[in-house]
Coordinates of C-alpha atoms in Angstrom, one line a residue:
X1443 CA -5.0 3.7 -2.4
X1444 CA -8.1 2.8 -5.1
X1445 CA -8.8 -0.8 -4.8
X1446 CA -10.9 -2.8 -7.2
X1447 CA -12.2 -6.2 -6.7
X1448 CA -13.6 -7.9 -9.9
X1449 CA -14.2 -11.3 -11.5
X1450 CA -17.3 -13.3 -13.0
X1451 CA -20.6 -13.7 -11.4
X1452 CA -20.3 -16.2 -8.4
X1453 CA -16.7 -16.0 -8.3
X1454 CA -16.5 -14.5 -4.2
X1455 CA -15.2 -11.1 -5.3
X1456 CA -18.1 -9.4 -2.9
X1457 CA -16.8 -11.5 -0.1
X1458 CA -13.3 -11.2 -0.6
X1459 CA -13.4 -7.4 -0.8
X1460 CA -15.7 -7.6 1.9
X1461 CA -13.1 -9.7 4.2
X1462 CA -10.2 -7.0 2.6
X1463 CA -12.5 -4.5 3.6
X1464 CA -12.7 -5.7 7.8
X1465 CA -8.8 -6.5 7.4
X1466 CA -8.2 -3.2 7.0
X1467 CA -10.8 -1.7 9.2
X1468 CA -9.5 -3.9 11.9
X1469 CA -6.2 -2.1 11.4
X1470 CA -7.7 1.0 12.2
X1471 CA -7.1 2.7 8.2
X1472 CA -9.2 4.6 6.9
X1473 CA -11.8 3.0 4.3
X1474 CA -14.6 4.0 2.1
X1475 CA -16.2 1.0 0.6
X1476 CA -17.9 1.1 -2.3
X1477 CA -20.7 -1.6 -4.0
X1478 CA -21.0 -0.6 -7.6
X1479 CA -22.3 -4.4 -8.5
X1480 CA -25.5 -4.6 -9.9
X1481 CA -25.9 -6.8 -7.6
X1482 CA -26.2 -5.0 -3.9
X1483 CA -25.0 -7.3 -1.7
X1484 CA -22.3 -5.4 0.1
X1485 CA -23.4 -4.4 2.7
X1486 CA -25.0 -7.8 3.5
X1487 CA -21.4 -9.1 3.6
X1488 CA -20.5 -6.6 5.9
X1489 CA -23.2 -7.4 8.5
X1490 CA -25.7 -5.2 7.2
X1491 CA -29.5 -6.9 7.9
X1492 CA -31.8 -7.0 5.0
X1493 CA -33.1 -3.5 6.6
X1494 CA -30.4 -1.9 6.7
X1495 CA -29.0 -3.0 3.2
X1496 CA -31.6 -1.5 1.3
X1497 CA -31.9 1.5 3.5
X1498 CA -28.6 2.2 2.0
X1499 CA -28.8 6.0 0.1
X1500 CA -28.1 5.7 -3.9
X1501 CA -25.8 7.1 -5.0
X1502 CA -27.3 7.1 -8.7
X1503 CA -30.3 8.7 -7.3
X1504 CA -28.6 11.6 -5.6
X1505 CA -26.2 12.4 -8.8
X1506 CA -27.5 15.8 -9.0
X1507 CA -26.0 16.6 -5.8
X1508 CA -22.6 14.8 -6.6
X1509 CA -22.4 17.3 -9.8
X1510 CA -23.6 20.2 -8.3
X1511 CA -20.9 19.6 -5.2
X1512 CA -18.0 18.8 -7.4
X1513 CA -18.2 21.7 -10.1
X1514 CA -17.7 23.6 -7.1
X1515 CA -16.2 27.5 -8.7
X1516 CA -15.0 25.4 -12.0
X1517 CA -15.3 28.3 -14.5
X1518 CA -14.9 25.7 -17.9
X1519 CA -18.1 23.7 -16.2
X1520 CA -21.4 25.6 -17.7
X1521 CA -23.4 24.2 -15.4
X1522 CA -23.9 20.7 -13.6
X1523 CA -26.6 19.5 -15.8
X1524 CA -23.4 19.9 -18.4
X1525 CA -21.2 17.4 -16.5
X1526 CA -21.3 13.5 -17.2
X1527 CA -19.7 10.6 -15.4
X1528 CA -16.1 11.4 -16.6
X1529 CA -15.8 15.0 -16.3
X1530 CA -12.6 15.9 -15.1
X1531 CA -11.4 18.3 -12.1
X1532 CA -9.8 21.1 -13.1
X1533 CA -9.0 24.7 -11.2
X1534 CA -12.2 25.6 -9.0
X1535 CA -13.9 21.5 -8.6
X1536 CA -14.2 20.5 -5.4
X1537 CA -12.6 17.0 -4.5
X1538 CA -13.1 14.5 -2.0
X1539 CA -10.8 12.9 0.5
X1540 CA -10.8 10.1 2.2
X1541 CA -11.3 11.0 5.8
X1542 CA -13.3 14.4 5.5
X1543 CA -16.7 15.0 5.9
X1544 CA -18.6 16.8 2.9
X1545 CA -22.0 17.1 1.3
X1546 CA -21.8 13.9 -0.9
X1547 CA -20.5 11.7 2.0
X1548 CA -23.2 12.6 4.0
X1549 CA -26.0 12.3 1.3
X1550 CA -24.2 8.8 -0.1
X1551 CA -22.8 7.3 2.7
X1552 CA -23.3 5.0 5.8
X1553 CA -21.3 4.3 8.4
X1554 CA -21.0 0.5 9.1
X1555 CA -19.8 -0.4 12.7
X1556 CA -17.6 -3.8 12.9
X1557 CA -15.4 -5.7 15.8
X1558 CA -13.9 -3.5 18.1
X1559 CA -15.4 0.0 17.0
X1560 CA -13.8 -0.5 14.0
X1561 CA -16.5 1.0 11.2
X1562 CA -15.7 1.6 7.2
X1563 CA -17.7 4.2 5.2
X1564 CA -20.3 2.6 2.7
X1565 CA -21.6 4.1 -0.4
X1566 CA -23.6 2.1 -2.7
X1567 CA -24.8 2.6 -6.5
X1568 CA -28.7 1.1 -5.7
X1569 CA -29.9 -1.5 -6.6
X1570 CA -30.7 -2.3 -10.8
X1571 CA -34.8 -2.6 -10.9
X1572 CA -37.2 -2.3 -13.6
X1573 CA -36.6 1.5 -14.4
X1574 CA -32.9 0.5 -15.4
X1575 CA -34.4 -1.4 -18.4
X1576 CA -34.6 0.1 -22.2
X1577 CA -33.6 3.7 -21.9
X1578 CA -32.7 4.1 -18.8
X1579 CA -28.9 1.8 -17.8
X1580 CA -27.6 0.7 -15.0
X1581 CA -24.2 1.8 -16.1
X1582 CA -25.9 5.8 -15.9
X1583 CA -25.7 4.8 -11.8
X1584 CA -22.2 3.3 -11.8
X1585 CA -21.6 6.9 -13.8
X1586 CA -22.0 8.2 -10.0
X1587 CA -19.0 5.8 -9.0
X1588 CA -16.8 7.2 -11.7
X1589 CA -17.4 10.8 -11.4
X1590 CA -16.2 10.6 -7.7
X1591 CA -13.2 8.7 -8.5
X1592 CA -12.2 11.2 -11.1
X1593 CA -12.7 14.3 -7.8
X1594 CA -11.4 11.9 -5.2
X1595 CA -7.1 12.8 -4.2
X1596 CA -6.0 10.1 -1.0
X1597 CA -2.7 9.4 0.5
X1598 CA -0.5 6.8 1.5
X1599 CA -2.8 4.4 4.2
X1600 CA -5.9 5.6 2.8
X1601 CA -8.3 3.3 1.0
X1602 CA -11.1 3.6 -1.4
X1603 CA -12.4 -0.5 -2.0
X1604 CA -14.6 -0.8 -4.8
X1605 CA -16.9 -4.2 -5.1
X1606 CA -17.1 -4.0 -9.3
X1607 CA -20.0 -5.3 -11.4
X1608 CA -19.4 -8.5 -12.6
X1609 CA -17.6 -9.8 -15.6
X1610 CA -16.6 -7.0 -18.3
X1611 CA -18.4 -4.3 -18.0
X1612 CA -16.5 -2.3 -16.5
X1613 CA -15.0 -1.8 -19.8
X1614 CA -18.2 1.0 -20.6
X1615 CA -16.3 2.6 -19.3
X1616 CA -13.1 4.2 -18.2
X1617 CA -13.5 3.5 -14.7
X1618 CA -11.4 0.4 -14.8
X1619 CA -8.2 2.8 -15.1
X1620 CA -9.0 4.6 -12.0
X1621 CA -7.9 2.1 -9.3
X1622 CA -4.1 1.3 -7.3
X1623 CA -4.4 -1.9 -7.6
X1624 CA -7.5 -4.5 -9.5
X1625 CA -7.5 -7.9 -8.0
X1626 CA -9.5 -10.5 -10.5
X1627 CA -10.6 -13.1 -8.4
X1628 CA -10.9 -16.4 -10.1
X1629 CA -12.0 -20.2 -9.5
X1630 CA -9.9 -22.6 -10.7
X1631 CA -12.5 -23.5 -14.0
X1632 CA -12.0 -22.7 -17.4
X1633 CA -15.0 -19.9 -16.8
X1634 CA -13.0 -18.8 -14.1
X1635 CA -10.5 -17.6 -15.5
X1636 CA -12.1 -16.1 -18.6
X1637 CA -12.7 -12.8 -17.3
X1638 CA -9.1 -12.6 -16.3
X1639 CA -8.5 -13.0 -19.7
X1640 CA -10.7 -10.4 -20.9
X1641 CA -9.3 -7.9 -18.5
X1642 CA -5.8 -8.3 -19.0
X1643 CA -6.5 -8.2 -22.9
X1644 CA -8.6 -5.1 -22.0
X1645 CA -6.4 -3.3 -19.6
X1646 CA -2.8 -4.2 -21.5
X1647 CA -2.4 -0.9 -22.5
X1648 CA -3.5 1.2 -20.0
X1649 CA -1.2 0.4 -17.3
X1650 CA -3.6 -1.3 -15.4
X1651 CA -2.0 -3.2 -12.5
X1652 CA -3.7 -7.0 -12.3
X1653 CA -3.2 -9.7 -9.7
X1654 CA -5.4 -12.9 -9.6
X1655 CA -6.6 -14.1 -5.9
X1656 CA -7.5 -17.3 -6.7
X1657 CA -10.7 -18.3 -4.7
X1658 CA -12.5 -22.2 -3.6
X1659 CA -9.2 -23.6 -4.2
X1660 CA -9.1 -27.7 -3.1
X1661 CA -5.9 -28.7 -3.6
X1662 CA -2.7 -29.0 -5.7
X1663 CA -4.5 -29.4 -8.6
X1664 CA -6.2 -26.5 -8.6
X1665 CA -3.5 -24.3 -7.7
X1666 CA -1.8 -25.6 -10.3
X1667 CA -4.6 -25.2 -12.9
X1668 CA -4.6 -21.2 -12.1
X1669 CA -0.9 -21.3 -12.1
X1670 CA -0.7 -22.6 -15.8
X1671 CA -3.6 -20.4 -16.7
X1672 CA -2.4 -16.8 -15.4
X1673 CA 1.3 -17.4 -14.5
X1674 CA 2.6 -14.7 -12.6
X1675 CA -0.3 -12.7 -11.9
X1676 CA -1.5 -15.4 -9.7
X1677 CA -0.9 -13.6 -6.1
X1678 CA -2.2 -15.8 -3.6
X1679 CA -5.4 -18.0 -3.1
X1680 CA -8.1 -18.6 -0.7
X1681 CA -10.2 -22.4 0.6
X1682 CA -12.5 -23.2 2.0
X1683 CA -13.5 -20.9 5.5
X1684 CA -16.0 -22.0 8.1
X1685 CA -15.8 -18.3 9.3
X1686 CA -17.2 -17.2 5.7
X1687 CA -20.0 -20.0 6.0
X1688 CA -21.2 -18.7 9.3
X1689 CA -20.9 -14.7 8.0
X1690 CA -23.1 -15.9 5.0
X1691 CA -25.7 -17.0 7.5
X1692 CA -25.8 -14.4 9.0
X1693 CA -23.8 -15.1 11.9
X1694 CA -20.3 -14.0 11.5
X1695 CA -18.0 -14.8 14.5
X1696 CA -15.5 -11.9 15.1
X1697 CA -12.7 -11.2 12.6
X1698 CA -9.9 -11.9 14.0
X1699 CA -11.4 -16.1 14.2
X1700 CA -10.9 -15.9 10.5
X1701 CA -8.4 -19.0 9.4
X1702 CA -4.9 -17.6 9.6
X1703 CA -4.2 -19.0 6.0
X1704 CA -6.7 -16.5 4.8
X1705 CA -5.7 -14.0 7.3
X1706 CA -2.5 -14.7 5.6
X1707 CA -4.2 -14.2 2.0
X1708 CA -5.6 -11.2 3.3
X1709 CA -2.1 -9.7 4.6
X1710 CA -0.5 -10.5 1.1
X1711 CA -3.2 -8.0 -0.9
X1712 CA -2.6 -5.4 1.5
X1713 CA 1.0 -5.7 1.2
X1714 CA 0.1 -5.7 -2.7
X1715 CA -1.7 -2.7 -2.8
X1716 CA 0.7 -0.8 -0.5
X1717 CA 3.5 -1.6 -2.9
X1718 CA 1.9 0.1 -5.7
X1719 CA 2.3 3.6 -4.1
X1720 CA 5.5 4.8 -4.9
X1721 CA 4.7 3.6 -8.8
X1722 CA 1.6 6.6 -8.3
X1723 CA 1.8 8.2 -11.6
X1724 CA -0.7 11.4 -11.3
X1725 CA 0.0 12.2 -14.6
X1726 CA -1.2 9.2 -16.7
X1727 CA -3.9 8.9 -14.2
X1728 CA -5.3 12.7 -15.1
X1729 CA -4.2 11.9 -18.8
X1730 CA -6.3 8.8 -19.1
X1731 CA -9.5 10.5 -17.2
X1732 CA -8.9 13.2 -20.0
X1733 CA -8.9 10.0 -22.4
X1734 CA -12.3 8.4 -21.5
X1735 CA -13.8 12.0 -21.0
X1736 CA -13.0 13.3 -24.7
X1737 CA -14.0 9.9 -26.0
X1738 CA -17.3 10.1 -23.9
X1739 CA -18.1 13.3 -25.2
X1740 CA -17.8 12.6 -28.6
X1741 CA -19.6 9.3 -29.1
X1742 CA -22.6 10.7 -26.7
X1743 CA -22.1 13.5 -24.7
X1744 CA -22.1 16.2 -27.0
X1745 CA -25.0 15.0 -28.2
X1746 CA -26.7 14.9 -25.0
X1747 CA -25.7 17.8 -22.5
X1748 CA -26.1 20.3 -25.8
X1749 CA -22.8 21.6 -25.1
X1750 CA -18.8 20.8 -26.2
X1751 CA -18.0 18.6 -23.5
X1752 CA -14.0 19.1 -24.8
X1753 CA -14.1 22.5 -23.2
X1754 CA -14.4 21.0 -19.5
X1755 CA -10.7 19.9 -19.7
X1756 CA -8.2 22.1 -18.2
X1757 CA -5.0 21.4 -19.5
X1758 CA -2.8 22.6 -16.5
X1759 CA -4.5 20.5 -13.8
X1760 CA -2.8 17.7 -12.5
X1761 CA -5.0 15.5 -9.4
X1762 CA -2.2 14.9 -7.4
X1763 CA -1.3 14.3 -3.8
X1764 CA -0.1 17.4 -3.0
X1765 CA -4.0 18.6 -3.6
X1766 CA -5.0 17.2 0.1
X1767 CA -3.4 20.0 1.7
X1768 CA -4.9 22.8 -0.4
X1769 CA -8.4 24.5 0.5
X1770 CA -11.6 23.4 -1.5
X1771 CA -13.3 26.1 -3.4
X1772 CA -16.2 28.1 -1.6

């Protein structure tokens, strides 16, 4: 299952996916998480020291790996330098799963240990500095994010946990149709729940599935506030937690001292996300990917790689489930 975690800047979405993240590591499933926030702080939330953190590998840097990897024997793929953040598998690309080992896992990712030899695979975008700015875009290394999410197939107790960049932007792109299950997570202010806004206006006709986890609520009154302000798509919400207090200093106890109300909290988005597997539809989600892609190479692609970007699509491929159990190309 394709997770997203979203919501305005100092809303807790790093720490909440970070806490979903250990909740499911704790149950011993499989997890790649991934920090595609400008922002890097991740891996700080999942014990990481400063160190370590930005030791992390880039996966913007290391893009011409990723493309070279995934074209695999793809004869309607010129060469990687012709592929761009929402080129689509077809016969002959390589994919990635979950659990496997493969060239771009070992380039991009980190394994990070947690209680009880639990451990979750991290991957991060790097960090947005001063070579990001005027030509260059930080959205080029979230491009890195997206182009494995279009290669990546998982099953049923599998999870892929993205930490998104905050507010809207993940509307330049497509990338906000590639995930399960999005969970907006919202204060209880006016500003709060303006991105939910945003996103549900955004996503409406894409299928997107949205729940709100509503996070510092007080009291009555601000779980009512959400309740009048999202209705239905309010799923559960989360207080105050000393455990999160101590993690953010550093210090976190183990996992399973978290408060059982937010344990509780915790339990009710996995039991979200799981729910949304047998509504998997492979087909709008290789349709839409064929969407953003044609769209992409239109408004800039084209224009860019020197070469019609339309001709990468392979009408008879499907990403599906079944695609685990077949061989990746030589």
């Amino acid at each position: 299952m394709k997770i997203a975690f979203v919501g305005k800047g100092g809303s807790g979405k790093t720490t909440l996916s970070s806490l979903f993240i250990r909740h499911l590591a704790a149950g011993r499933a499989p997890v790649i998480a991934v920090d595609a926030d400008i922002n890097q702080h991740l891996g700080a939330a999942l014990g990481l020291d400063e160190a370590e953190s930005a030791a992390l590998p880039a996966m913007g840097a290391r893009l011409p790996l990723i493309k070279d990897y995934l074209r695999g024997t793809n004869p309607r793929i010129a060469s990687a330098d012709t592929m761009i953040k929402t080129t689509p598998p077809g016969e002959g690309s390589r994919l990635l799963r979950v659990g496997e080992d493969n060239p771009v896992y070992a380039a991009c990712a980190r394994t990070v240990r947690l209680d009880d030899d639990a451990s979750v695979r991290l991957m991060a975008t790097g960090p947005f500095n001063d070579s990001d700015l005027g030509v260059a875009c930080y959205h080029s290394k979230v491009g890195a994010v997206e182009l494995c999410l279009n290669h990546l197939v998982d099953g049923p107790d599998e999870y892929v946990v993205v930490d998104m960049t905050a507010g809207s932007d993940s509307f330049a792109s497509g990338m906000f149709t590639r995930f399960d299950m999005t969970f907006l997570i919202a204060e209880p202010t006016r500003k709060g729940v303006s991105v939910y806004r945003q996103y549900k206006e955004y996503a409406r006709d894409f299928g997107v599935s949205l729940k709100v986890v509503g996070n510092k609520v007080q009291g009555q009154d601000d779980l009512d506030f959400l309740r009048t302000e999202v209705g239905e798509d309010l799923l559960t919400t989360v207080g105050h937690s000393d455990w999160v207090r101590a993690m953010e200093k550093g210090r976190p106890p183990r996992f399973e001292l978290l408060e059982e109300a937010n344990q509780q909290a915790l339990r009710t988005l996995r039991a979200a996300a799981d729910g949304m597997y047998e509504h998997r539809d492979w087909q709008r989600y290789t349709r839409q990917m064929v969407h953003f892609h044609l769209k992409n190479a239109e408004s800039w692609g084209n224009a860019k790689t020197g070469a019609d970007l339309a001709a990468q699509v392979d009408p008879a491929f499907v990403l599906d489930e079944r695609l685990l159990a077949a061989p990746q190309p030589a």
